[in-house]
Coordinates of C-alpha atoms in Angstrom, one line a residue:
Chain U
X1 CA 39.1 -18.3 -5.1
X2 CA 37.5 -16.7 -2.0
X3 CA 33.8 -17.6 -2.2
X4 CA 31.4 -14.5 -2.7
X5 CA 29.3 -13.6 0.0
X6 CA 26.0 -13.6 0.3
X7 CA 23.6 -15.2 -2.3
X8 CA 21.3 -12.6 -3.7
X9 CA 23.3 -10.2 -4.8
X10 CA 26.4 -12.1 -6.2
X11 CA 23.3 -14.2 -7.8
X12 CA 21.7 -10.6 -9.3
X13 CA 25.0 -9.4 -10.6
X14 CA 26.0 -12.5 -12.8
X15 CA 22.7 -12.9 -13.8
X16 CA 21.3 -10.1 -13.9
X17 CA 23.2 -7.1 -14.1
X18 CA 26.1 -8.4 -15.8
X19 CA 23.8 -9.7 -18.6
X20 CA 22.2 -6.5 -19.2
X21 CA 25.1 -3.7 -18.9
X22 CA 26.6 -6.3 -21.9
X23 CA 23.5 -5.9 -23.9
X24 CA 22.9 -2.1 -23.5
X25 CA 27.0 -1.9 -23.9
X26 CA 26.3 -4.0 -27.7
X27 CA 23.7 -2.2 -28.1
X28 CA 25.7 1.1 -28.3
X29 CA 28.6 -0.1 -29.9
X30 CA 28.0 -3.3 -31.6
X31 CA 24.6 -3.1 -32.6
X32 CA 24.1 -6.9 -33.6
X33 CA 20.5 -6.8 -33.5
X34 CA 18.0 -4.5 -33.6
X35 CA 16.7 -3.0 -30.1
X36 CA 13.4 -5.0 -30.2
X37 CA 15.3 -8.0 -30.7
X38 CA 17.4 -7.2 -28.4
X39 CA 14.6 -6.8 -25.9
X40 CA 12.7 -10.0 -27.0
X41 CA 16.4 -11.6 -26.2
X42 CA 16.9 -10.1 -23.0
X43 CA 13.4 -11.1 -22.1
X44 CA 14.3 -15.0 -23.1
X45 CA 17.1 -14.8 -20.8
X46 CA 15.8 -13.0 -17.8
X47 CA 13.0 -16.3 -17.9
X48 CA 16.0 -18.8 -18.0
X49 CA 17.7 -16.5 -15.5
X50 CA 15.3 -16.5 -12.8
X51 CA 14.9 -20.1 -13.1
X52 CA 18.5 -20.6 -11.9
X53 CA 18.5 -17.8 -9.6
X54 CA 15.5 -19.5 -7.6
X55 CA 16.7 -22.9 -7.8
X56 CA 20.4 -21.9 -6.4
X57 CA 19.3 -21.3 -2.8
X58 CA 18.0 -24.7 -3.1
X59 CA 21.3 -26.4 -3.5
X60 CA 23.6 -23.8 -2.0
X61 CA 21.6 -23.9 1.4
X62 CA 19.2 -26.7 3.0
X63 CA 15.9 -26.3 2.8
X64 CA 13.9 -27.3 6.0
X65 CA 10.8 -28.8 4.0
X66 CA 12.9 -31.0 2.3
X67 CA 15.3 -32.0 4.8
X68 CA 12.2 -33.0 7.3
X69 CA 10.7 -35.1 4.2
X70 CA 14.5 -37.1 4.3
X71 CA 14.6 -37.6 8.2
X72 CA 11.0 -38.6 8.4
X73 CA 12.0 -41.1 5.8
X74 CA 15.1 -42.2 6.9
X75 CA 12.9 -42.9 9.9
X76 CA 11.9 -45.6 8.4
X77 CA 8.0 -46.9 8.5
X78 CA 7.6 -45.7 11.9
X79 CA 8.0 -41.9 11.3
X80 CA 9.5 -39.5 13.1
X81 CA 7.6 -37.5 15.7
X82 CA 7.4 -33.8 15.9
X83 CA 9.7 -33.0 19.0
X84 CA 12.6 -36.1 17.2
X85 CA 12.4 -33.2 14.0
X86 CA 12.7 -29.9 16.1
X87 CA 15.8 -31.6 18.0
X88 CA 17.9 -32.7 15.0
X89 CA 17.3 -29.6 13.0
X90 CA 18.6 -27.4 15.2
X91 CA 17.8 -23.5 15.8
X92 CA 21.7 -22.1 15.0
X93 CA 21.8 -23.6 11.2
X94 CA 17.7 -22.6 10.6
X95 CA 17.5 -18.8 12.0
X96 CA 21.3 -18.3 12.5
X97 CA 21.9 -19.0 8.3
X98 CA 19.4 -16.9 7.4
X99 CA 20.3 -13.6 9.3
X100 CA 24.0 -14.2 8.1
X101 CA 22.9 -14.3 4.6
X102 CA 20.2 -11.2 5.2
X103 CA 23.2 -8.9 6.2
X104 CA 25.9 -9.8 3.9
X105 CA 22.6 -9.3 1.1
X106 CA 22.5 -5.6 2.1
X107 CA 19.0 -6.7 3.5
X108 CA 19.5 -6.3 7.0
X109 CA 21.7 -3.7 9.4
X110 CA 22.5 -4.7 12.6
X111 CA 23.7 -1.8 15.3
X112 CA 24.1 -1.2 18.9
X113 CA 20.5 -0.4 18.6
X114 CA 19.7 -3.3 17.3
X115 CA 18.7 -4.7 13.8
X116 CA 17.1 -2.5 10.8
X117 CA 16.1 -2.6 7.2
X118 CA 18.1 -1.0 4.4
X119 CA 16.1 0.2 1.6
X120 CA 16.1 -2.9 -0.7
X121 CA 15.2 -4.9 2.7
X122 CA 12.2 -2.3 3.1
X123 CA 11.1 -2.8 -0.5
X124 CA 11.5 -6.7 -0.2
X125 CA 9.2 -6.9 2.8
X126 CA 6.5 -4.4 2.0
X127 CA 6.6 -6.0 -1.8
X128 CA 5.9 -9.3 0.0
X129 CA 3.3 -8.1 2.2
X130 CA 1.5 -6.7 -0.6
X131 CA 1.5 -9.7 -2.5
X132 CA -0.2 -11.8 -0.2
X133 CA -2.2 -9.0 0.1
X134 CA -3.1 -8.5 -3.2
X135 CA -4.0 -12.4 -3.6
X136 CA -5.6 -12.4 0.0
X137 CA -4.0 -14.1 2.0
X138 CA -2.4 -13.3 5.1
X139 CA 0.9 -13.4 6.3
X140 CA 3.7 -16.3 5.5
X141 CA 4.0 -18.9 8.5
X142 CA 7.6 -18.8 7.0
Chain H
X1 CA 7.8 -4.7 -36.5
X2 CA 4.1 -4.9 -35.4
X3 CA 4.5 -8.9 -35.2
X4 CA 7.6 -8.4 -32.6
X5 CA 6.0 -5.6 -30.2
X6 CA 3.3 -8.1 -30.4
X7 CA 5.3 -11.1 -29.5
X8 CA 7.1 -8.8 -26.5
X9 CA 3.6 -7.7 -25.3
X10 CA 2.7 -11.3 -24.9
X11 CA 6.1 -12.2 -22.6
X12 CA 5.8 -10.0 -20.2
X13 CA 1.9 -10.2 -19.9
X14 CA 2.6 -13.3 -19.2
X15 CA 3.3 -12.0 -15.3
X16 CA 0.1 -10.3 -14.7
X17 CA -1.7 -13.0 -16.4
X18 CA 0.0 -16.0 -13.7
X19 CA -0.8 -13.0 -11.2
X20 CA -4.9 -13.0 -12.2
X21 CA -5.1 -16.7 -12.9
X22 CA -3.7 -17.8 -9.2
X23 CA -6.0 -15.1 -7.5
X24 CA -8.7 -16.6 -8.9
X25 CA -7.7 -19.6 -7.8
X26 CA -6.8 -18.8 -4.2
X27 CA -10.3 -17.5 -3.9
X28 CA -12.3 -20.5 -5.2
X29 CA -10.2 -23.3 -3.9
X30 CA -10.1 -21.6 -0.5
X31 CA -8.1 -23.9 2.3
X32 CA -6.2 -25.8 -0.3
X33 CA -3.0 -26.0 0.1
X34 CA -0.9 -23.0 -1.2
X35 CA 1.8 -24.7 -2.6
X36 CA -0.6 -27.3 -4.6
X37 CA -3.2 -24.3 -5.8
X38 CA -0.3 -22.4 -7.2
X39 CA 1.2 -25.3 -9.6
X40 CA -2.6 -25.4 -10.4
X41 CA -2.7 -21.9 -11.6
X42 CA 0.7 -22.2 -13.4
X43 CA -0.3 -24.7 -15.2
X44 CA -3.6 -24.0 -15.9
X45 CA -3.0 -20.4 -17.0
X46 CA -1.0 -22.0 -20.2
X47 CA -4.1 -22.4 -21.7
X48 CA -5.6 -18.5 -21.4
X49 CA -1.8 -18.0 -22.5
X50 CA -1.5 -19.7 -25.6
X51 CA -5.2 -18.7 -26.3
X52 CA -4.1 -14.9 -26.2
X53 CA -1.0 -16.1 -28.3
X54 CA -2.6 -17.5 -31.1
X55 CA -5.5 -15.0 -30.9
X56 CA -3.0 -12.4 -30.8
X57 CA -0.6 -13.9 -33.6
X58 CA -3.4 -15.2 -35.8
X59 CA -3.6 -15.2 -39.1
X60 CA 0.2 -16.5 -39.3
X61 CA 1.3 -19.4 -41.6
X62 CA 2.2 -22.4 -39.3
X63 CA 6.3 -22.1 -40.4
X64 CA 6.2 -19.0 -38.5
X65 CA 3.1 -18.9 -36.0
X66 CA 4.8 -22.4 -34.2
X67 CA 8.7 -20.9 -33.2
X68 CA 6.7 -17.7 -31.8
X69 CA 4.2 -19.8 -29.7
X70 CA 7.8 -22.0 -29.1
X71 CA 9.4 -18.9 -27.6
X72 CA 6.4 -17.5 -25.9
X73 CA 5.8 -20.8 -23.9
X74 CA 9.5 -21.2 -22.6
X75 CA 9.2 -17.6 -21.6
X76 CA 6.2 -18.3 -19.8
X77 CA 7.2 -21.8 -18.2
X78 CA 10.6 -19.8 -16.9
X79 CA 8.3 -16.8 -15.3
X80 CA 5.8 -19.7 -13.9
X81 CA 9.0 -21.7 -12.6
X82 CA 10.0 -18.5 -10.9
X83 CA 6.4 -17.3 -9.7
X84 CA 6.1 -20.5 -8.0
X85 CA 9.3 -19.4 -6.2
X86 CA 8.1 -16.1 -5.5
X87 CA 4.9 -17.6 -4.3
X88 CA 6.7 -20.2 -2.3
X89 CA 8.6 -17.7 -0.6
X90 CA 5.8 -15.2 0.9
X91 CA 4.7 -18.6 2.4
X92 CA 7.5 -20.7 3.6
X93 CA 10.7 -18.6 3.5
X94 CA 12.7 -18.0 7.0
X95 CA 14.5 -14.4 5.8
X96 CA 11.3 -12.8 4.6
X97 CA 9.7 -14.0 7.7
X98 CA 12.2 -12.1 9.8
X99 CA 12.6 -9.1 7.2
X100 CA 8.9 -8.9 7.5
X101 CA 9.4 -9.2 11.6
X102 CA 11.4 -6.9 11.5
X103 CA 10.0 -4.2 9.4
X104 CA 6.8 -4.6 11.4
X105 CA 9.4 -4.0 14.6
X106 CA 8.0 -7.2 15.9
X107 CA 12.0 -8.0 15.9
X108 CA 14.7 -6.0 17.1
X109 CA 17.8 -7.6 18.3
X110 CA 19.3 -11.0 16.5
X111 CA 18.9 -12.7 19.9
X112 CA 15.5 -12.5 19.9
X113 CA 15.0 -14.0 16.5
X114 CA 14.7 -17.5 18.6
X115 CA 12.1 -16.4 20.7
X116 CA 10.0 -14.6 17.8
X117 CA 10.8 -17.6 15.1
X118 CA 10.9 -21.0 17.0
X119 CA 12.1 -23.8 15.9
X120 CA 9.1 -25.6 17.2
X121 CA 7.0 -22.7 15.0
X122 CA 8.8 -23.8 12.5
X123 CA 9.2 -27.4 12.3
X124 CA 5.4 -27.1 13.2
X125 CA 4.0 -24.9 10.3
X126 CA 6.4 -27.4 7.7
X127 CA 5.0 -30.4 8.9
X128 CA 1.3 -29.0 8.3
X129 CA 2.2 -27.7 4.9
X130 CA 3.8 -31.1 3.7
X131 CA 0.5 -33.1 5.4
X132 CA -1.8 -30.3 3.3
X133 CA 0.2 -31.2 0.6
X134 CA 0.2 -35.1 0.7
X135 CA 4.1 -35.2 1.2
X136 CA 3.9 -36.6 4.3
X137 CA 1.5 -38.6 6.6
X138 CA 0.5 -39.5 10.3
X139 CA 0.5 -43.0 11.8
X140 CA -2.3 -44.3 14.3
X141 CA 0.3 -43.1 16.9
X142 CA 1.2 -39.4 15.4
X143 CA 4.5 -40.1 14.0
X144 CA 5.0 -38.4 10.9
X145 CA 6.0 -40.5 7.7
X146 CA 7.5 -39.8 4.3
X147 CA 4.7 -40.8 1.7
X148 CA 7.1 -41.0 -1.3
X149 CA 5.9 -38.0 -3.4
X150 CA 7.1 -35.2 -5.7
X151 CA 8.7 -33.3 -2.9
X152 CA 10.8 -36.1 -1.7
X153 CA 12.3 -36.7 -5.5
X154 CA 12.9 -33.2 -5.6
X155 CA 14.7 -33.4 -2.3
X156 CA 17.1 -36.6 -3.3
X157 CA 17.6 -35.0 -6.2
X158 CA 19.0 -32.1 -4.7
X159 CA 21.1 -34.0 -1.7
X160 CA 22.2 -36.0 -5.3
X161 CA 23.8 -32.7 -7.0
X162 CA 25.0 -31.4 -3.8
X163 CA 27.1 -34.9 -3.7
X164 CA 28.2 -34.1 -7.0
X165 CA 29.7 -31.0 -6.2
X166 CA 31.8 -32.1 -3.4
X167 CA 29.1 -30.3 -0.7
X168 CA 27.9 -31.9 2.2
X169 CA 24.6 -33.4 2.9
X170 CA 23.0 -31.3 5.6
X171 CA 20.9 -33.9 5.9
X172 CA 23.9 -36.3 7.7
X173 CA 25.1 -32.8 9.3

């Protein structure tokens, strides 16, 4: 079976989407429980959702906090030094995956003229930047 | 009917709530790290959360006031779990960085994504984050070594499951 591409949105639609068209769907026709149930339901399984949804990236894809934790301790007790980490994990794999993953998301379009946000890209960043904002704080080192 | 526009109420003000509890925090444990202040104000705001529950809930007969506070507290755990992730992201996360970058038009071409996001950046503002954090320490000489902690379970943990599903450790890669 051809794997899906990209990771948000294949995530959002089982999850997510899926999930709730079924409910509305029983809702109409095979009204099992009443709609505030329903929505006390939907709520239960949009908290167990997320959790799964945020913890996928973590296995699907490395993450570069955890693989410099393993290399400074496979190391050994001497550690590792800053320029031994930059060399072995490698631009391509860090920005490379990422920008991949950005476009096949729907995130990112990338032209002759160069790269641009769709509109869930848009909303994405400025709901990112107004988070930090909101808590103040500045921007993410990434 | 009242008691389960009540109990919805509560589930979904549990997002605000995580919301106002860590902007407290940020501003009175200011230079902390991000990561550690955050799991504070997760964990702390359980307590203003059940409060509100069983203020909310009250007077209920145990049988029934204990499976709503159940419910309630998974919900909240599962929207804390995620708000970390949320959190964690505006801080650490490469593709918001260069979605951000580039909806600021600090980044236009893919090529230059090197140049704006360097790995030395990178590797640089990780290593100060897992030092803030007590993940990881310096030697006498400045060599950077693994002190044992959450972070590092969490990451053999994962290398563990990838293993388990036939994927490969990007570690060895």
């Amino acid at each position: 079976m051809k794997r899906p591409t990209g990771e948000i949105k294949p995530l959002f639609l089982i999850f997510l989407i899926f999930p709730l068209l079924l409910c509305g769907a029983s809702a109409l026709w095979w009204p099992l429980l009443e709609p505030l149930e329903l929505a006390l339901a939907v709520t239960l399984h949009l908290a167990i959702a997320v959790v799964y949804i945020q913890t996928y990236p973590a296995i699907a894809t490395e993450i570069p906090s955890f693989r410099i934790l393993r290399l400074a301790e496979s190391a050994g007790p001497g550690g590792a030094s800053m320029e031994e980490l930059i060399t072995q994990m490698g631009q391509g794999e860090l920005v490379g995956s990422r920008q991949s993953l950005m476009t096949e998301d729907g995130l990112v379009i990338e032209s002759a003229e160069g790269m641009s946000l769709t509109t869930a890209g848009k909303l994405l960043a400025v709901a990112f930047l107004t988070y930090r904002k909101l808590l103040g704080l500045g921007e993410g080192g990434g | 009917m009242q008691i389960k526009w009540m109990l919805l109420g509560l589930a979904w003000a549990s997002l605000p709530l995580l919301l106002v509890v860590h902007g407290l925090l940020v501003r009175v444990l200011k230079g902390k790290s991000g990561q550690n202040v955050v799991l504070l104000a997760i964990l702390a705001g359980n307590l203003p959360f059940l409060a509100l529950s069983v203020w909310c809930l009250w007077p209920m007969r145990p049988q029934l006031l204990l499976p709503l506070l159940a419910y309630l507290l998974v919900v909240y755990q599962g929207f804390g779990y995620a708000y970390f992730h949320f959190y964690n992201m505006s801080e650490t996360a490469r593709r918001i960085r260069l979605l951000i970058l580039i909806y600021q038009g600090r980044l236009k071409r893919s090529e230059e994504a090197a140049s704006a996001y360097s790995p030395e950046e990178m590797v640089r503002n990780r290593l100060g984050r897992l030092t803030a954090m007590g993940q990881l320490t310096q030697n006498e000489v400045g060599r950077y070594v693994a002190k044992g902690g959450i972070l590092l379970f969490a990451a053999k943990m994962i290398a563990a499951y990838r293993q388990l599903l036939g994927l490969d450790d990007w570690c060895k890669s």
